[in-house]
Short mmCIF file of C-alpha atoms and ligand atoms in Angstrom, two decimals:
data_model
loop_
_atom_site.label_atom_id
_atom_site.label_comp_id
_atom_site.label_asym_id
_atom_site.label_seq_id
_atom_site.Cartn_x
_atom_site.Cartn_y
_atom_site.Cartn_z
CA MET C 1090 0.00 0.00 0.00
CA ASN C 1091 1.41 3.40 -0.86
CA LYS C 1092 2.54 6.08 1.53
CA GLU C 1093 -0.31 8.53 0.83
CA ILE C 1094 -2.88 6.04 2.06
CA PHE C 1095 -1.04 5.59 5.36
CA GLU C 1096 -0.80 9.35 5.73
CA LYS C 1097 -4.59 9.66 5.64
CA TYR C 1098 -4.69 8.05 9.08
CA GLU C 1099 -3.66 9.13 12.54
CA PRO C 1100 -2.64 6.56 15.15
CA VAL C 1101 -4.00 6.92 18.70
CA ILE C 1102 -2.15 5.17 21.50
CA GLY C 1103 -2.61 4.80 25.26
CA LEU C 1104 -0.23 2.86 27.48
CA GLU C 1105 -0.89 0.86 30.63
CA ILE C 1106 2.26 0.25 32.63
CA HIS C 1107 2.72 -2.11 35.56
CA ALA C 1108 5.69 -1.30 37.78
CA GLN C 1109 6.79 -3.56 40.64
CA LEU C 1110 7.56 -1.49 43.71
CA LEU C 1111 10.92 -1.90 45.44
CA THR C 1112 9.54 -2.51 48.90
CA GLU C 1113 11.28 -5.06 51.10
CA SER C 1114 8.11 -6.97 51.88
CA LYS C 1115 4.96 -7.71 49.93
CA ALA C 1116 1.92 -5.43 49.66
CA PHE C 1117 -0.26 -7.13 52.29
CA CYS C 1118 2.04 -9.47 54.25
CA GLY C 1119 5.60 -9.80 55.53
CA SER C 1120 7.12 -12.10 52.87
CA SER C 1121 10.22 -10.88 51.08
CA THR C 1122 10.03 -9.50 47.55
CA THR C 1123 13.61 -10.41 46.52
CA PHE C 1124 13.78 -11.25 42.84
CA GLY C 1125 15.34 -14.57 41.88
CA ALA C 1126 14.83 -16.37 45.20
CA SER C 1127 14.31 -20.14 45.04
CA PRO C 1128 10.75 -20.91 43.85
CA ASN C 1129 8.07 -20.70 46.53
CA THR C 1130 10.42 -19.55 49.30
CA ASN C 1131 9.05 -15.99 49.46
CA THR C 1132 5.71 -17.26 50.70
CA ASP C 1133 3.63 -17.39 53.86
CA PRO C 1134 0.03 -18.20 54.82
CA VAL C 1135 -1.28 -14.85 53.49
CA THR C 1136 0.51 -15.21 50.14
CA LEU C 1137 -0.84 -18.74 49.83
CA ALA C 1138 -4.35 -17.69 50.90
CA HIS C 1139 -4.71 -20.07 53.79
CA PRO C 1140 -8.18 -19.89 55.32
CA GLY C 1141 -8.55 -17.27 58.01
CA THR C 1142 -5.55 -15.14 56.97
CA LEU C 1143 -6.06 -11.42 56.54
CA PRO C 1144 -4.19 -8.76 54.54
CA VAL C 1145 -2.41 -5.86 56.25
CA LEU C 1146 -1.41 -2.93 54.06
CA ASN C 1147 2.32 -2.14 53.71
CA LYS C 1148 2.60 1.64 54.18
CA LYS C 1149 5.65 1.81 51.91
CA VAL C 1150 3.40 0.86 49.00
CA VAL C 1151 1.32 3.97 49.66
CA ASP C 1152 4.45 6.13 50.07
CA PHE C 1153 5.78 4.96 46.71
CA ALA C 1154 2.45 5.38 44.92
CA ILE C 1155 2.16 8.94 46.27
CA MET C 1156 5.74 9.65 45.11
CA MET C 1157 4.94 8.54 41.58
CA GLY C 1158 1.73 10.56 41.63
CA LEU C 1159 3.57 13.72 42.68
CA ALA C 1160 6.29 13.09 40.09
CA THR C 1161 3.64 12.91 37.36
CA ASN C 1162 1.59 15.93 38.45
CA CYS C 1163 -1.34 13.86 39.72
CA SER C 1164 -3.87 14.71 42.39
CA ILE C 1165 -3.67 12.37 45.38
CA ARG C 1166 -6.95 10.93 46.60
CA ASP C 1167 -7.65 11.27 50.29
CA TRP C 1168 -10.22 8.48 50.52
CA ASN C 1169 -9.16 5.19 48.92
CA LEU C 1170 -10.85 1.84 48.70
CA PHE C 1171 -9.23 -1.41 47.75
CA ALA C 1172 -11.21 -3.73 45.51
CA ARG C 1173 -11.15 -7.38 44.59
CA LYS C 1174 -10.50 -8.17 40.96
CA ASN C 1175 -11.81 -11.69 40.54
CA TYR C 1176 -10.64 -14.27 38.02
CA PHE C 1177 -9.55 -17.85 38.02
CA SER C 1178 -5.92 -18.77 37.49
CA GLN C 1179 -3.64 -21.38 39.04
CA ASP C 1180 -1.17 -18.63 39.95
CA LEU C 1181 -3.75 -16.64 41.91
CA PRO C 1182 -4.25 -18.46 45.22
CA LYS C 1183 -7.05 -16.25 46.58
CA GLY C 1184 -8.99 -16.30 43.32
CA TYR C 1185 -8.72 -12.50 43.18
CA GLN C 1186 -6.12 -9.76 43.14
CA ILE C 1187 -6.41 -6.92 45.60
CA SER C 1188 -6.46 -3.80 43.42
CA GLN C 1189 -8.23 -0.46 43.22
CA ASP C 1190 -11.26 0.04 41.02
CA ASN C 1191 -12.88 3.45 40.88
CA THR C 1192 -10.86 5.21 43.58
CA PRO C 1193 -7.28 5.09 42.23
CA ILE C 1194 -4.82 6.75 44.62
CA CYS C 1195 -3.50 9.14 41.93
CA TYR C 1196 -5.48 10.77 39.13
CA ASP C 1197 -5.49 13.61 36.58
CA GLY C 1198 -1.75 13.87 36.05
CA HIS C 1199 0.50 14.45 33.08
CA LEU C 1200 4.04 14.06 31.87
CA VAL C 1201 5.90 16.34 29.49
CA ILE C 1202 7.96 14.66 26.78
CA GLU C 1203 10.54 16.43 24.61
CA LEU C 1204 9.91 15.67 20.94
CA ASP C 1205 13.04 17.61 19.97
CA ASP C 1206 15.00 20.64 21.20
CA GLU C 1207 12.06 23.00 20.69
CA ASN C 1208 8.90 20.92 20.84
CA LYS C 1209 7.40 19.49 23.97
CA LYS C 1210 4.20 17.55 24.41
CA ARG C 1211 2.00 16.83 27.38
CA ILE C 1212 0.77 13.24 27.79
CA GLY C 1213 -2.16 12.92 30.19
CA ILE C 1214 -2.06 10.38 32.97
CA THR C 1215 -5.53 9.15 33.74
CA ARG C 1216 -4.75 7.28 36.91
CA ILE C 1217 -2.20 5.39 38.98
CA HIS C 1218 -3.52 2.67 41.24
CA MET C 1219 -2.03 0.17 43.69
CA GLU C 1220 -2.42 -3.57 43.29
CA GLU C 1221 -0.70 -6.86 43.99
CA ASP C 1222 1.04 -9.07 41.44
CA SER C 1223 -0.03 -12.63 40.70
CA GLY C 1224 2.22 -15.68 40.97
CA LYS C 1225 4.03 -17.02 37.94
CA SER C 1226 3.02 -20.01 35.87
CA ILE C 1227 5.91 -21.81 34.24
CA HIS C 1228 4.97 -23.87 31.22
CA ASP C 1229 8.31 -24.82 29.75
CA LEU C 1230 10.17 -26.67 32.54
CA ASP C 1231 8.01 -29.75 32.87
CA ILE C 1232 5.17 -31.51 31.07
CA ASP C 1233 2.92 -30.06 33.77
CA THR C 1234 2.52 -26.36 34.46
CA LEU C 1235 4.59 -25.34 37.47
CA VAL C 1236 3.66 -22.43 39.72
CA ASP C 1237 5.98 -20.10 41.65
CA PHE C 1238 4.21 -17.99 44.28
CA ASN C 1239 7.22 -15.78 45.05
CA ARG C 1240 5.74 -13.02 42.90
CA ALA C 1241 2.21 -13.39 44.33
CA GLY C 1242 1.48 -10.34 46.45
CA VAL C 1243 4.44 -8.24 45.26
CA PRO C 1244 3.21 -4.63 45.14
CA LEU C 1245 2.57 -2.95 41.79
CA ILE C 1246 1.41 0.39 40.59
CA GLU C 1247 -0.46 0.54 37.32
CA ILE C 1248 0.03 3.79 35.43
CA VAL C 1249 -2.64 4.43 32.79
CA SER C 1250 -2.11 7.13 30.17
CA GLU C 1251 -4.74 9.09 28.28
CA PRO C 1252 -4.94 8.20 24.58
CA ASP C 1253 -2.66 11.19 23.84
CA ILE C 1254 0.22 9.38 22.15
CA ARG C 1255 0.34 9.62 18.34
CA SER C 1256 3.30 7.52 17.21
CA SER C 1257 5.66 4.76 18.27
CA SER C 1258 8.41 7.31 18.89
CA GLU C 1259 6.18 9.35 21.21
CA ALA C 1260 5.39 6.09 23.03
CA TYR C 1261 9.12 5.47 23.35
CA LEU C 1262 9.78 8.96 24.76
CA TYR C 1263 6.90 8.68 27.23
CA LEU C 1264 8.07 5.26 28.43
CA SER C 1265 11.66 6.29 28.70
CA GLU C 1266 10.70 9.37 30.73
CA LEU C 1267 8.51 7.27 33.06
CA LYS C 1268 11.22 4.66 33.51
CA GLN C 1269 13.79 7.32 34.37
CA ILE C 1270 11.44 8.81 36.96
CA LEU C 1271 10.76 5.40 38.55
CA ILE C 1272 14.51 4.78 38.83
CA TYR C 1273 15.27 8.29 40.13
CA LEU C 1274 12.60 7.82 42.80
CA GLY C 1275 14.16 4.47 43.68
CA ILE C 1276 10.80 2.72 43.59
CA ASN C 1277 11.35 0.37 40.62
CA THR C 1278 14.36 -1.25 38.92
CA GLY C 1279 13.19 -0.39 35.39
CA ASN C 1280 14.14 -3.90 34.33
CA MET C 1281 11.72 -4.96 31.60
CA GLU C 1282 13.35 -8.33 30.90
CA GLU C 1283 12.81 -9.41 34.51
CA GLY C 1284 9.22 -8.19 34.31
CA ALA C 1285 9.68 -5.43 36.88
CA LEU C 1286 8.23 -3.02 34.31
CA ARG C 1287 5.54 -4.32 31.98
CA VAL C 1288 3.82 -2.46 29.19
CA ASP C 1289 0.46 -3.01 27.49
CA ALA C 1290 -0.21 -0.83 24.45
CA ASN C 1291 -3.69 0.20 23.30
CA ILE C 1292 -3.66 1.14 19.65
CA SER C 1293 -6.23 2.46 17.19
CA VAL C 1294 -6.22 4.50 13.99
CA ARG C 1295 -8.65 7.11 12.67
CA PRO C 1296 -8.90 9.13 9.45
CA LYS C 1297 -7.10 12.43 10.12
CA SER C 1298 -10.25 14.50 9.68
CA ARG C 1299 -12.27 12.47 12.17
CA GLU C 1300 -12.54 13.29 15.83
CA LYS C 1301 -14.01 10.03 17.07
CA PHE C 1302 -11.43 7.41 18.00
CA GLY C 1303 -11.30 4.14 16.10
CA THR C 1304 -11.70 0.73 17.71
CA ARG C 1305 -8.56 -0.23 19.63
CA THR C 1306 -6.64 -3.41 20.16
CA GLU C 1307 -4.56 -4.05 23.26
CA VAL C 1308 -1.14 -5.65 22.84
CA LYS C 1309 0.38 -7.46 25.80
CA ASN C 1310 3.74 -9.11 26.50
CA LEU C 1311 5.94 -6.19 25.49
CA ASN C 1312 9.15 -6.88 27.37
CA SER C 1313 11.43 -4.26 25.86
CA PHE C 1314 11.23 -0.69 24.55
CA ARG C 1315 12.12 -2.01 21.11
CA ASN C 1316 9.22 -4.46 21.18
CA VAL C 1317 6.82 -1.71 22.25
CA GLU C 1318 7.88 0.33 19.21
CA LYS C 1319 7.74 -2.63 16.86
CA ALA C 1320 4.34 -3.80 18.10
CA ILE C 1321 2.86 -0.31 17.72
CA GLU C 1322 4.25 0.03 14.17
CA TYR C 1323 2.94 -3.39 13.31
CA GLU C 1324 -0.56 -2.74 14.66
CA ILE C 1325 -0.86 0.66 12.96
CA LYS C 1326 0.01 -0.87 9.61
CA ARG C 1327 -2.22 -3.92 10.14
CA GLN C 1328 -5.22 -1.80 11.14
CA ILE C 1329 -4.87 0.66 8.25
CA GLU C 1330 -4.52 -2.16 5.72
CA LEU C 1331 -7.52 -3.91 7.22
CA ILE C 1332 -9.71 -0.80 7.04
CA GLU C 1333 -8.52 0.08 3.51
CA SER C 1334 -9.41 -3.39 2.29
CA GLY C 1335 -12.95 -2.99 3.58
CA GLY C 1336 -12.50 -4.78 6.90
CA GLU C 1337 -13.19 -3.62 10.42
CA VAL C 1338 -10.89 -3.57 13.46
CA ARG C 1339 -12.30 -5.68 16.27
CA GLN C 1340 -11.62 -4.90 19.92
CA VAL C 1341 -9.30 -7.73 20.86
CA THR C 1342 -6.43 -8.45 23.20
CA MET C 1343 -3.30 -9.47 21.37
CA GLN C 1344 0.04 -10.95 22.26
CA TRP C 1345 3.32 -9.75 20.75
CA ASP C 1346 5.31 -12.59 19.25
CA GLY C 1347 8.93 -11.42 19.46
CA ASN C 1348 10.19 -14.24 17.23
CA LYS C 1349 7.79 -13.69 14.36
CA ASN C 1350 7.63 -9.92 14.95
CA GLN C 1351 3.86 -9.86 14.77
CA THR C 1352 0.81 -9.57 16.98
CA LYS C 1353 -1.54 -12.50 17.43
CA GLU C 1354 -5.01 -12.57 18.88
CA MET C 1355 -5.37 -13.80 22.49
CA ARG C 1356 -9.01 -13.14 23.22
CA THR C 1357 -11.91 -11.13 21.86
CA LYS C 1358 -14.00 -8.56 23.71
CA GLU C 1359 -16.76 -11.16 24.10
CA MET C 1360 -14.34 -13.51 25.80
CA SER C 1361 -12.81 -10.74 27.89
CA HIS C 1362 -12.88 -10.93 31.66
CA ASP C 1363 -15.67 -9.71 33.79
CA TYR C 1364 -13.68 -9.12 36.93
CA ARG C 1365 -16.75 -8.56 39.13
CA TYR C 1366 -14.92 -5.84 41.06
CA PHE C 1367 -16.25 -5.21 44.55
CA PRO C 1368 -14.81 -3.40 47.59
CA GLU C 1369 -12.29 -5.47 49.56
CA PRO C 1370 -14.07 -6.26 52.85
CA ASP C 1371 -10.86 -7.26 54.65
CA LEU C 1372 -9.19 -3.83 54.38
CA PRO C 1373 -10.52 -0.59 55.82
CA PRO C 1374 -10.70 2.52 53.62
CA LEU C 1375 -7.27 4.10 53.30
CA ILE C 1376 -7.33 7.75 54.32
CA ILE C 1377 -4.46 9.92 53.15
CA LYS C 1378 -4.30 13.23 54.96
CA GLU C 1379 -2.50 16.26 53.57
CA ASP C 1380 0.46 15.87 55.96
CA TRP C 1381 1.21 12.40 54.56
CA VAL C 1382 1.39 13.84 51.04
CA GLU C 1383 3.52 16.76 52.27
CA ARG C 1384 5.91 14.45 54.08
CA ILE C 1385 6.44 12.51 50.83
CA ARG C 1386 6.76 15.73 48.83
CA SER C 1387 9.54 16.92 51.14
CA THR C 1388 11.57 13.75 50.55
CA MET C 1389 11.22 13.76 46.76
CA PRO C 1390 14.57 13.68 44.96
CA GLU C 1391 15.30 15.88 41.95
CA LEU C 1392 13.66 14.40 38.84
CA PRO C 1393 15.51 13.74 35.58
CA MET C 1394 13.97 16.58 33.55
CA ALA C 1395 14.68 19.14 36.29
CA ARG C 1396 18.19 17.81 36.62
CA LYS C 1397 18.74 18.16 32.88
CA TYR C 1398 17.83 21.86 32.99
CA ARG C 1399 19.98 22.40 36.06
CA PHE C 1400 22.95 20.82 34.25
CA ILE C 1401 22.39 23.16 31.28
CA ASN C 1402 22.18 26.21 33.54
CA ASP C 1403 24.78 25.42 36.18
CA TYR C 1404 27.46 23.76 34.08
CA ASN C 1405 26.74 25.51 30.80
CA ILE C 1406 26.90 22.25 28.84
CA PRO C 1407 24.83 21.68 25.66
CA SER C 1408 21.30 20.37 26.06
CA TYR C 1409 22.36 17.21 24.20
CA ASP C 1410 25.09 16.47 26.76
CA ALA C 1411 22.75 17.14 29.67
CA GLY C 1412 20.15 14.75 28.21
CA VAL C 1413 22.68 11.96 27.74
CA LEU C 1414 24.18 12.44 31.20
CA VAL C 1415 20.93 12.47 33.20
CA PHE C 1416 19.50 9.47 31.32
CA ASP C 1417 21.24 7.14 33.78
CA LYS C 1418 21.07 8.46 37.33
CA ALA C 1419 24.37 6.84 38.28
CA VAL C 1420 26.11 8.46 35.29
CA ALA C 1421 24.65 11.86 36.21
CA ASP C 1422 25.88 11.38 39.79
CA PHE C 1423 29.32 10.45 38.44
CA TYR C 1424 29.40 13.58 36.27
CA GLU C 1425 28.43 15.91 39.10
CA SER C 1426 30.90 14.35 41.42
CA ALA C 1427 33.71 14.68 38.82
CA VAL C 1428 32.87 18.35 38.24
CA SER C 1429 32.96 19.01 41.97
CA GLU C 1430 36.46 17.46 42.15
CA LEU C 1431 37.88 19.77 39.47
CA GLU C 1432 40.68 22.02 40.64
CA VAL C 1433 39.78 24.63 38.06
CA LYS C 1434 36.03 24.96 37.84
CA ASP C 1435 35.01 26.62 34.61
CA ASP C 1436 32.66 26.01 31.68
CA ASN C 1437 35.47 24.69 29.53
CA ASN C 1438 36.37 22.03 32.09
CA ASN C 1439 32.70 21.17 32.71
CA LYS C 1440 32.40 20.41 29.01
CA LEU C 1441 35.65 18.41 28.97
CA VAL C 1442 34.38 16.28 31.86
CA SER C 1443 31.14 15.76 29.93
CA ASN C 1444 33.13 14.62 26.87
CA TRP C 1445 35.13 12.08 28.87
CA VAL C 1446 32.03 10.73 30.62
CA MET C 1447 29.97 10.52 27.42
CA THR C 1448 32.71 8.72 25.49
CA GLU C 1449 35.14 6.75 27.65
CA ILE C 1450 33.01 6.12 30.74
CA MET C 1451 29.85 5.24 28.82
CA ARG C 1452 31.87 2.97 26.51
CA MET C 1453 33.21 1.10 29.54
CA ILE C 1454 29.71 0.64 31.00
CA GLN C 1455 28.50 -0.68 27.65
CA ASP C 1456 31.44 -2.99 26.98
CA ARG C 1457 31.39 -4.47 30.44
CA ASP C 1458 27.62 -4.44 30.82
CA THR C 1459 28.00 -2.94 34.27
CA SER C 1460 27.02 0.12 36.25
CA VAL C 1461 29.19 3.19 36.56
CA SER C 1462 29.42 2.73 40.32
CA ASP C 1463 31.11 -0.66 39.79
CA LEU C 1464 33.96 0.80 37.73
CA ALA C 1465 37.42 1.06 39.30
CA ILE C 1466 37.82 4.50 37.78
CA LYS C 1467 36.33 7.19 40.02
CA PRO C 1468 35.01 10.71 39.36
CA LYS C 1469 38.15 12.28 40.83
CA HIS C 1470 40.27 10.48 38.20
CA ILE C 1471 38.30 12.11 35.39
CA ALA C 1472 38.60 15.47 37.17
CA GLU C 1473 42.39 14.97 37.42
CA ILE C 1474 42.69 14.11 33.73
CA VAL C 1475 40.73 17.20 32.75
CA ASP C 1476 42.78 19.43 35.07
CA LEU C 1477 46.01 17.96 33.66
CA ILE C 1478 44.90 18.63 30.08
CA ALA C 1479 43.45 22.07 30.77
CA SER C 1480 46.60 23.24 32.56
CA GLY C 1481 48.74 22.07 29.64
CA THR C 1482 50.51 19.50 31.81
CA ILE C 1483 49.63 16.66 29.45
CA SER C 1484 48.37 16.54 25.90
CA ASN C 1485 45.16 14.83 24.83
CA LYS C 1486 47.25 12.11 23.28
CA ILE C 1487 49.06 11.31 26.53
CA ALA C 1488 45.72 11.36 28.33
CA LYS C 1489 44.38 8.72 25.93
CA ASP C 1490 47.60 6.71 26.27
CA ILE C 1491 47.46 6.47 30.04
CA PHE C 1492 43.71 5.91 30.16
CA GLU C 1493 44.03 2.15 30.19
CA GLU C 1494 45.91 2.38 33.47
CA VAL C 1495 43.51 4.99 34.88
CA GLU C 1496 40.64 2.62 34.03
CA SER C 1497 42.02 0.18 36.57
CA GLY C 1498 41.82 2.83 39.26
CA VAL C 1499 45.30 4.40 39.27
CA SER C 1500 45.41 8.17 39.76
CA PRO C 1501 46.34 9.92 36.50
CA LYS C 1502 48.38 12.50 38.43
CA LYS C 1503 50.45 9.72 39.88
CA ILE C 1504 50.98 8.03 36.51
CA VAL C 1505 52.09 11.32 34.96
CA GLU C 1506 54.52 11.99 37.79
CA GLU C 1507 55.96 8.51 38.02
CA LYS C 1508 56.40 8.08 34.27
CA GLY C 1509 57.59 11.62 33.71
CA LEU C 1510 54.88 12.29 31.19
CA LYS C 1511 54.57 15.99 31.88
CA GLN C 1512 54.13 17.87 28.69
CA VAL C 1513 57.24 19.76 27.68
CA SER C 1514 56.31 23.43 27.49
CA ASP C 1515 59.86 24.53 28.12
CA THR C 1516 60.44 26.68 25.03
CA SER C 1517 64.25 26.68 25.23
CA LEU C 1518 64.33 22.88 25.20
CA ILE C 1519 61.99 22.76 22.20
CA GLU C 1520 63.95 25.51 20.48
CA ASP C 1521 67.15 23.48 20.86
CA ILE C 1522 65.54 20.45 19.26
CA VAL C 1523 64.13 22.53 16.40
CA LYS C 1524 67.49 24.22 15.77
CA GLY C 1525 69.17 20.82 15.65
CA LEU C 1526 66.61 19.49 13.18
CA ILE C 1527 66.99 22.49 10.91
CA ASN C 1528 70.78 22.05 10.84
CA ASP C 1529 70.48 18.33 10.12
CA ASN C 1530 67.87 18.68 7.36
CA PRO C 1531 68.89 21.47 4.96
CA ASP C 1532 67.03 19.74 2.08
CA SER C 1533 63.73 19.92 3.91
CA VAL C 1534 64.31 23.57 4.73
CA GLU C 1535 64.89 24.24 1.03
CA LYS C 1536 61.69 22.46 0.11
CA PHE C 1537 59.78 24.57 2.61
CA LYS C 1538 61.27 27.75 1.18
CA SER C 1539 60.23 26.75 -2.33
CA GLY C 1540 56.61 26.59 -1.15
CA ASN C 1541 56.11 23.04 0.14
CA ALA C 1542 54.15 23.77 3.31
CA LYS C 1543 53.83 20.08 4.19
CA VAL C 1544 57.44 20.09 5.34
CA LYS C 1545 56.33 21.84 8.51
CA GLY C 1546 54.46 18.70 9.52
CA PHE C 1547 57.70 16.74 9.20
CA PHE C 1548 59.50 19.02 11.66
CA VAL C 1549 56.62 19.05 14.17
CA GLY C 1550 56.46 15.26 13.94
CA GLN C 1551 60.18 14.93 14.58
CA VAL C 1552 59.99 17.14 17.70
CA MET C 1553 57.07 15.14 19.07
CA LYS C 1554 58.99 11.94 18.38
CA GLY C 1555 62.09 13.33 20.08
CA THR C 1556 60.08 14.17 23.21
CA LYS C 1557 58.08 10.92 23.16
CA GLY C 1558 54.85 12.84 22.50
CA LYS C 1559 55.30 15.05 25.54
CA ALA C 1560 55.98 18.34 23.82
CA ASN C 1561 53.14 20.82 23.88
CA PRO C 1562 51.94 20.65 20.26
CA GLN C 1563 50.89 24.29 20.08
CA ILE C 1564 54.26 25.55 21.30
CA VAL C 1565 56.11 23.18 18.94
CA SER C 1566 54.06 24.43 16.02
CA ASP C 1567 54.79 28.08 16.87
CA ILE C 1568 58.51 27.51 17.28
CA VAL C 1569 58.84 25.47 14.08
CA ASP C 1570 57.03 28.30 12.24
CA LYS C 1571 59.35 30.87 13.67
CA TYR C 1572 62.60 29.03 12.82
CA LEU C 1573 61.50 27.99 9.33
CA GLN C 1574 60.63 31.60 8.50
CA ASP C 1575 63.87 32.94 9.97
CA THR C 1576 66.29 30.42 8.48
P1 ADP P 1344 -9.76 -0.88 29.98
O1 ADP P 1344 -10.16 -0.69 31.39
O2 ADP P 1344 -10.69 -1.75 29.21
O3 ADP P 1344 -8.34 -1.33 29.80
P2 ADP P 1344 -9.54 1.98 29.61
O4 ADP P 1344 -10.60 2.90 29.19
O5 ADP P 1344 -9.10 2.07 31.01
O6 ADP P 1344 -9.93 0.52 29.22
O7 ADP P 1344 -8.30 2.27 28.68
C1 ADP P 1344 -7.13 1.61 28.75
C2 ADP P 1344 -6.09 2.30 27.91
O8 ADP P 1344 -6.52 2.39 26.57
C3 ADP P 1344 -5.80 3.73 28.33
O9 ADP P 1344 -4.40 3.91 28.32
C4 ADP P 1344 -6.46 4.58 27.26
O10 ADP P 1344 -5.74 5.77 27.04
C5 ADP P 1344 -6.36 3.69 26.05
N1 ADP P 1344 -7.42 3.91 25.06
C6 ADP P 1344 -8.73 4.07 25.27
N2 ADP P 1344 -9.38 4.21 24.11
C7 ADP P 1344 -8.45 4.13 23.12
C8 ADP P 1344 -8.49 4.18 21.68
N3 ADP P 1344 -9.64 4.31 21.02
N4 ADP P 1344 -7.33 4.05 21.01
C9 ADP P 1344 -6.18 3.88 21.66
N5 ADP P 1344 -6.07 3.82 22.99
C10 ADP P 1344 -7.18 3.94 23.72
MG1 MG P 1345 -6.72 -2.53 29.92
#
């Protein structure tokens, strides 16, 4: 189908995101939430729904939900009910999940995404509610289905967006912003592969001139940002082609097949669950007074977007640099710490630190698949390197040469001192070398005089060689110029 036909349509997307909260114990009992524990060891009578057991709310879950609500400009509800969401599954011991139905703790929020340097867009957040996770059914380890109840009862928040997203790249920006916030708040690991962050995408298309939304499909099982983008692209194309060929989109739940790169139908609207929500009789209404919200507000850390603008203002680095640096909280911390260790604090050095962090440090994290805090090289080492370069003590080349040693945690200052790598800025020494070279190479001098400017490079190269790369290249260049002209 040609491009013009696709351009007649506008995609409409809303995302539902489940985020596991990093509390130590489960939402309604004392069992541990540690990921990766031996199957069925993080359990207890409440998790396993033994008769007569009762849920007790973990206050940390409420703290974390309020935090996320404040971070996404939501109103916080003062009067909350929990509700039972009923369905049958072998991994749901009680036969229901404790969730929230029509009194979500956070509502009417929004997030601002940056489409590019100039354009921002507001994505509405309908609601954020608290709920508990189900257990995990494992179908591929045995001929029977195995069940692990470690995950049952782990606290979640579900963040539901308004249908404000218009493309897969907007979905990506929204998700990436949310994930950064969750990590900055320290309430979620952001790990999609481990299922700590799970995304369902609701997708529809409508002719550009029409206001009414089209029928949507919901795609589940999106365990990476890449898959979210791919699934959205796939659904948009599938729906447009279907409509153009005279068909009709049906409201179905679909599964993303990461091997075949396509969506497949899981269940239709008719087959969809009726969860028979009703208020949870075993938990009293949760009342959140203003002072609770204010207490949480006062402990909120700086959020990634605010940090980005502070980096631009305080350190005078380009917006691009600031965006890259704040993306990973640990990298941003590393950058700030390096800047604070600088002997000479100026814009030039702030930018040099940014360059080293964005290239060498980020390369190391990537290559070693590790976190910046696990590297042997520390912020003060980067600060030392930058100070050494900026003061003319070492050249960029020497800095790159010694970096391998610095990577293993040795102080660059120490390396430079011990190996005598200080850049030679002593003009009389350089002058002596240049004079010697000019005496020894009369042919080259002649060539230069007859207009071959390349000869200068030969002399500069020879001086650098003679000083094992330690001569200050700018000074060498000036002196070579001077002597070649004067000879
Ligand atoms: P449900 O409870 O059945 O999941 P909701 O009304 O809560 O339905 O919507 C779930 C998600 O679907 C929300 O993120 C919302 O923005 C999105 N959504 C609703 N209608 C549409 C539509 N026509 N096209 C795309 N997304 C939609
Ligand atoms: Mg839904």
